[in-house]
Amino acid sequence: MNTDHSLPTPDLDVIVKGSGPALLLAHGAGGGIEGNFGLVLDDLARDHTLVGPHYPGAGGSPVAPEPLDLDDLADQLVAAAVAAGQESFAVLGESLGSAVAVRIAARHPDRVRALVLTAGFPVADPVLALAARLIKSLADADQWDDVARLAYLSCLSPTDLADIEPADLDAPVAQTLAGMPPGMLDHFDLVSRVDVRADLGIVSAPTLVVAPTGDRLVLPESSYRLAAGIPGAKLIELPGAAHILNEADRATWLHHVREFLGTLPSTTV
């Protein structure tokens, strides 16, 4: 199969699960495959082969020795899929993973059968850029508790926030801190530099864009820009949903994703 770019030797920690047409998973910054997709992995693995690479500094992947490069990361994810025996695949990208997915589609168009982009962005909007800057500043000052607090609160919807007492934040913030991967700062550094706006118009794969309208970390308008820029993209809104989807919103997401994949020709799922 011809692709636009050669592939590196894969060196990422990868989860491979299930059987059937391949889904390549691209997770968000400061997260991982379980953190982003854990609620739907078992369901999707019933009839798909899931390939879930962890970015450098997440899961079991070693921390990168230098700043992350979007092209390199995109190629590493593709190399992981090919190493798992999957020559072509749909790509499911979340948050930063949406930009990674778009770059994969631009660099390896013959391999990408479809895109699903959730809570994504072509370039960091001012709110996301500020969050990335604050995370770096707080970490540089060794204020990791505040990094975790910012990360946790940013991923809740306004409705979620209205129902939380300040005294009840300590436990989930501590859990967030414990779950932050070593590569978190590298991930958010990449967030601040990503720009795939020039890639959108050349994406040829069928695309579903999912916009959580209660997202306070990545503004829904960023998802709208993805959908507007990719030819023929379909946009679905999740009313009131936060950046990290809760169980109910993830179930709605799963319904839409399965419906989208089901509309594709059998050779392109």
Tab-separated table of C-alpha atoms in Angstrom:
chain	number	residue	atom	x	y	z
A	1	MET	CA	0.000	0.000	0.000
A	2	ASN	CA	1.405	3.393	-0.971
A	3	THR	CA	1.642	6.093	1.659
A	4	ASP	CA	3.062	9.586	1.592
A	5	HIS	CA	5.655	9.058	4.318
A	6	SER	CA	7.855	6.208	5.498
A	7	LEU	CA	7.313	4.815	8.971
A	8	PRO	CA	9.684	4.786	11.930
A	9	THR	CA	10.467	1.741	14.023
A	10	PRO	CA	7.591	1.641	16.535
A	11	ASP	CA	8.623	2.166	20.150
A	12	LEU	CA	5.392	3.076	21.922
A	13	ASP	CA	3.522	1.050	24.528
A	14	VAL	CA	0.447	-0.247	22.694
A	15	ILE	CA	-2.825	-1.840	23.754
A	16	VAL	CA	-4.179	-4.252	21.120
A	17	LYS	CA	-7.606	-5.698	21.750
A	18	GLY	CA	-10.475	-7.344	19.869
A	19	SER	CA	-10.928	-8.513	16.291
A	20	GLY	CA	-12.403	-7.106	13.122
A	21	PRO	CA	-11.810	-3.877	11.193
A	22	ALA	CA	-9.112	-1.802	12.855
A	23	LEU	CA	-9.620	1.313	14.969
A	24	LEU	CA	-6.479	3.291	15.781
A	25	LEU	CA	-6.958	5.270	19.011
A	26	ALA	CA	-5.295	8.668	19.537
A	27	HIS	CA	-5.643	9.870	23.127
A	28	GLY	CA	-5.498	13.346	24.619
A	29	ALA	CA	-2.788	15.278	26.427
A	30	GLY	CA	-2.007	14.115	29.936
A	31	GLY	CA	-4.135	11.028	29.470
A	32	GLY	CA	-3.948	7.559	28.006
A	33	ILE	CA	-5.970	4.900	26.268
A	34	GLU	CA	-7.846	3.766	29.384
A	35	GLY	CA	-8.392	7.349	30.525
A	36	ASN	CA	-9.956	8.431	27.253
A	37	PHE	CA	-11.545	5.267	25.903
A	38	GLY	CA	-11.906	2.969	28.905
A	39	LEU	CA	-15.710	3.153	29.019
A	40	VAL	CA	-16.039	1.865	25.437
A	41	LEU	CA	-13.001	-0.367	24.872
A	42	ASP	CA	-14.817	-3.615	25.618
A	43	ASP	CA	-17.801	-2.683	23.455
A	44	LEU	CA	-15.727	-1.582	20.463
A	45	ALA	CA	-13.457	-4.634	20.774
A	46	ARG	CA	-16.438	-6.935	20.178
A	47	ASP	CA	-16.246	-6.261	16.443
A	48	HIS	CA	-13.106	-4.175	15.905
A	49	THR	CA	-9.402	-4.595	16.435
A	50	LEU	CA	-8.384	-1.734	18.705
A	51	VAL	CA	-4.828	-0.423	18.495
A	52	GLY	CA	-4.149	2.041	21.292
A	53	PRO	CA	-0.635	3.508	21.400
A	54	HIS	CA	0.419	5.587	24.397
A	55	TYR	CA	2.221	8.807	23.585
A	56	PRO	CA	5.761	9.238	24.941
A	57	GLY	CA	5.547	9.602	28.704
A	58	ALA	CA	2.108	7.913	28.963
A	59	GLY	CA	1.297	4.308	29.772
A	60	GLY	CA	4.481	2.305	29.395
A	61	SER	CA	5.963	4.537	26.698
A	62	PRO	CA	9.258	6.168	27.681
A	63	VAL	CA	9.403	9.928	28.128
A	64	ALA	CA	10.642	11.664	24.988
A	65	PRO	CA	14.202	13.043	25.174
A	66	GLU	CA	13.159	16.162	23.239
A	67	PRO	CA	9.969	18.139	22.518
A	68	LEU	CA	7.275	16.142	20.771
A	69	ASP	CA	6.840	16.650	17.042
A	70	LEU	CA	3.364	16.212	15.561
A	71	ASP	CA	4.611	14.538	12.376
A	72	ASP	CA	6.747	12.102	14.346
A	73	LEU	CA	3.894	11.300	16.731
A	74	ALA	CA	1.476	10.726	13.865
A	75	ASP	CA	3.953	8.419	12.148
A	76	GLN	CA	4.610	6.527	15.386
A	77	LEU	CA	0.889	5.813	15.800
A	78	VAL	CA	0.641	4.542	12.240
A	79	ALA	CA	3.760	2.416	12.750
A	80	ALA	CA	2.171	0.912	15.855
A	81	ALA	CA	-0.927	-0.062	13.878
A	82	VAL	CA	1.118	-1.588	11.059
A	83	ALA	CA	3.256	-3.486	13.590
A	84	ALA	CA	0.002	-4.892	14.996
A	85	GLY	CA	-0.848	-6.229	11.550
A	86	GLN	CA	-3.262	-3.453	10.533
A	87	GLU	CA	-2.389	-1.859	7.212
A	88	SER	CA	-5.427	0.443	7.228
A	89	PHE	CA	-7.791	1.687	9.908
A	90	ALA	CA	-10.246	4.283	11.119
A	91	VAL	CA	-8.696	6.762	13.552
A	92	LEU	CA	-10.542	7.821	16.706
A	93	GLY	CA	-8.913	10.977	18.073
A	94	GLU	CA	-9.827	12.813	21.264
A	95	SER	CA	-8.690	16.326	22.218
A	96	LEU	CA	-5.000	16.507	21.180
A	97	GLY	CA	-5.602	13.139	19.534
A	98	SER	CA	-7.939	14.831	17.051
A	99	ALA	CA	-5.067	16.934	15.723
A	100	VAL	CA	-2.888	13.813	15.658
A	101	ALA	CA	-5.628	12.014	13.706
A	102	VAL	CA	-5.909	14.832	11.176
A	103	ARG	CA	-2.143	14.809	10.656
A	104	ILE	CA	-2.240	11.021	10.204
A	105	ALA	CA	-4.911	11.438	7.526
A	106	ALA	CA	-2.831	14.100	5.795
A	107	ARG	CA	0.428	12.113	5.858
A	108	HIS	CA	-0.986	8.610	5.277
A	109	PRO	CA	-4.210	9.091	3.316
A	110	ASP	CA	-4.178	5.604	1.792
A	111	ARG	CA	-4.206	3.998	5.218
A	112	VAL	CA	-6.988	6.062	6.841
A	113	ARG	CA	-10.477	4.716	6.255
A	114	ALA	CA	-12.358	7.199	8.445
A	115	LEU	CA	-11.873	9.760	11.222
A	116	VAL	CA	-13.823	10.314	14.436
A	117	LEU	CA	-12.722	13.555	16.125
A	118	THR	CA	-14.041	14.293	19.632
A	119	ALA	CA	-13.485	17.482	21.658
A	120	GLY	CA	-10.804	18.359	19.138
A	121	PHE	CA	-9.122	21.432	17.738
A	122	PRO	CA	-7.115	22.430	14.652
A	123	VAL	CA	-5.130	24.954	16.707
A	124	ALA	CA	-5.346	25.798	20.408
A	125	ASP	CA	-8.079	28.344	21.094
A	126	PRO	CA	-7.275	31.079	23.671
A	127	VAL	CA	-8.776	29.122	26.574
A	128	LEU	CA	-6.835	25.964	25.781
A	129	ALA	CA	-3.640	27.935	25.114
A	130	LEU	CA	-3.979	29.628	28.509
A	131	ALA	CA	-4.573	26.298	30.239
A	132	ALA	CA	-1.445	24.855	28.626
A	133	ARG	CA	0.549	27.912	29.694
A	134	LEU	CA	-0.751	27.749	33.267
A	135	ILE	CA	0.016	24.038	33.525
A	136	LYS	CA	3.607	24.711	32.503
A	137	SER	CA	3.980	27.689	34.856
A	138	LEU	CA	2.535	25.821	37.827
A	139	ALA	CA	4.686	22.775	37.137
A	140	ASP	CA	7.808	24.943	36.832
A	141	ALA	CA	6.954	26.290	40.290
A	142	ASP	CA	6.478	22.721	41.576
A	143	GLN	CA	2.804	23.432	42.259
A	144	TRP	CA	1.630	20.033	41.101
A	145	ASP	CA	-1.469	20.045	43.297
A	146	ASP	CA	-2.624	23.157	41.461
A	147	VAL	CA	-1.804	21.527	38.111
A	148	ALA	CA	-4.076	18.658	39.072
A	149	ARG	CA	-6.785	21.026	40.320
A	150	LEU	CA	-6.704	23.004	37.072
A	151	ALA	CA	-6.758	19.836	34.982
A	152	TYR	CA	-9.634	18.333	36.948
A	153	LEU	CA	-11.810	21.439	36.989
A	154	SER	CA	-11.184	22.157	33.313
A	155	CYS	CA	-12.568	18.758	32.354
A	156	LEU	CA	-15.924	19.263	34.111
A	157	SER	CA	-19.015	20.794	32.575
A	158	PRO	CA	-20.682	23.884	34.086
A	159	THR	CA	-23.441	21.625	35.401
A	160	ASP	CA	-20.888	19.338	37.064
A	161	LEU	CA	-19.192	22.325	38.684
A	162	ALA	CA	-22.431	23.734	40.058
A	163	ASP	CA	-23.067	20.497	41.961
A	164	ILE	CA	-19.648	20.270	43.657
A	165	GLU	CA	-18.831	21.660	47.076
A	166	PRO	CA	-15.285	23.072	47.318
A	167	ALA	CA	-14.571	20.745	50.247
A	168	ASP	CA	-15.378	17.760	48.035
A	169	LEU	CA	-12.626	18.547	45.532
A	170	ASP	CA	-9.677	17.185	47.484
A	171	ALA	CA	-10.265	13.500	46.725
A	172	PRO	CA	-10.788	13.800	42.940
A	173	VAL	CA	-7.914	16.272	42.659
A	174	ALA	CA	-5.631	13.831	44.486
A	175	GLN	CA	-6.799	11.080	42.142
A	176	THR	CA	-6.086	13.316	39.142
A	177	LEU	CA	-2.601	14.061	40.481
A	178	ALA	CA	-1.872	10.366	40.951
A	179	GLY	CA	-3.001	9.621	37.408
A	180	MET	CA	-1.020	12.312	35.601
A	181	PRO	CA	1.585	10.649	33.364
A	182	PRO	CA	5.273	11.637	33.366
A	183	GLY	CA	4.899	13.082	29.871
A	184	MET	CA	2.045	15.440	30.720
A	185	LEU	CA	4.074	18.625	30.277
A	186	ASP	CA	5.419	17.365	26.955
A	187	HIS	CA	1.869	16.677	25.809
A	188	PHE	CA	0.628	20.143	26.733
A	189	ASP	CA	3.699	21.713	25.164
A	190	LEU	CA	2.638	20.036	21.934
A	191	VAL	CA	-0.940	21.263	22.467
A	192	SER	CA	0.379	24.829	22.509
A	193	ARG	CA	2.210	24.313	19.176
A	194	VAL	CA	-0.253	22.218	17.159
A	195	ASP	CA	-1.654	23.721	13.982
A	196	VAL	CA	-3.383	21.439	11.477
A	197	ARG	CA	-5.529	24.099	9.828
A	198	ALA	CA	-3.720	23.634	6.534
A	199	ASP	CA	-4.374	19.874	6.679
A	200	LEU	CA	-8.149	20.059	6.984
A	201	GLY	CA	-8.941	20.737	3.345
A	202	ILE	CA	-6.935	17.744	2.118
A	203	VAL	CA	-8.529	15.169	4.415
A	204	SER	CA	-10.288	12.723	2.110
A	205	ALA	CA	-11.527	10.180	4.668
A	206	PRO	CA	-15.144	10.223	5.834
A	207	THR	CA	-15.153	12.204	9.069
A	208	LEU	CA	-17.396	12.476	12.115
A	209	VAL	CA	-16.781	15.421	14.453
A	210	VAL	CA	-18.266	15.187	17.952
A	211	ALA	CA	-18.558	18.449	19.899
A	212	PRO	CA	-19.273	18.325	23.650
A	213	THR	CA	-21.094	21.634	24.102
A	214	GLY	CA	-20.256	21.894	27.825
A	215	ASP	CA	-16.509	21.595	27.185
A	216	ARG	CA	-14.583	24.236	29.157
A	217	LEU	CA	-11.054	23.156	28.155
A	218	VAL	CA	-11.474	22.972	24.373
A	219	LEU	CA	-14.216	25.314	23.250
A	220	PRO	CA	-16.964	23.685	21.143
A	221	GLU	CA	-16.166	26.263	18.457
A	222	SER	CA	-12.894	24.412	17.879
A	223	SER	CA	-14.855	21.299	16.932
A	224	TYR	CA	-17.066	23.394	14.675
A	225	ARG	CA	-13.939	24.645	12.884
A	226	LEU	CA	-12.758	21.080	12.361
A	227	ALA	CA	-16.109	20.132	10.853
A	228	ALA	CA	-16.244	23.237	8.669
A	229	GLY	CA	-12.722	22.704	7.358
A	230	ILE	CA	-12.890	18.995	6.472
A	231	PRO	CA	-14.767	18.315	3.229
A	232	GLY	CA	-18.010	16.465	3.866
A	233	ALA	CA	-17.472	16.134	7.622
A	234	LYS	CA	-20.516	15.311	9.735
A	235	LEU	CA	-20.952	17.236	13.001
A	236	ILE	CA	-22.719	15.833	16.067
A	237	GLU	CA	-23.198	17.813	19.295
A	238	LEU	CA	-23.348	16.280	22.757
A	239	PRO	CA	-25.466	18.820	24.643
A	240	GLY	CA	-23.906	19.880	27.942
A	241	ALA	CA	-21.156	17.241	27.792
A	242	ALA	CA	-17.795	17.986	29.393
A	243	HIS	CA	-14.309	17.566	27.929
A	244	ILE	CA	-14.008	14.135	29.547
A	245	LEU	CA	-17.242	12.320	28.734
A	246	ASN	CA	-19.154	10.788	31.615
A	247	GLU	CA	-20.799	7.390	31.315
A	248	ALA	CA	-24.087	8.683	29.918
A	249	ASP	CA	-22.472	10.998	27.380
A	250	ARG	CA	-19.988	8.295	26.365
A	251	ALA	CA	-22.912	5.944	25.711
A	252	THR	CA	-24.459	8.581	23.424
A	253	TRP	CA	-21.063	9.049	21.759
A	254	LEU	CA	-20.805	5.302	21.192
A	255	HIS	CA	-24.224	5.229	19.543
A	256	HIS	CA	-23.247	7.999	17.116
A	257	VAL	CA	-19.845	6.470	16.375
A	258	ARG	CA	-21.289	3.053	15.664
A	259	GLU	CA	-23.977	4.604	13.459
A	260	PHE	CA	-21.284	6.526	11.549
A	261	LEU	CA	-19.047	3.508	11.068
A	262	GLY	CA	-22.066	1.507	10.000
A	263	THR	CA	-22.769	3.890	7.103
A	264	LEU	CA	-19.333	3.256	5.579
A	265	PRO	CA	-18.824	0.609	2.896
A	266	SER	CA	-17.735	-2.678	4.430
A	267	THR	CA	-14.265	-2.280	2.942
A	268	THR	CA	-13.804	1.112	4.599
A	269	VAL	CA	-14.708	0.428	8.227
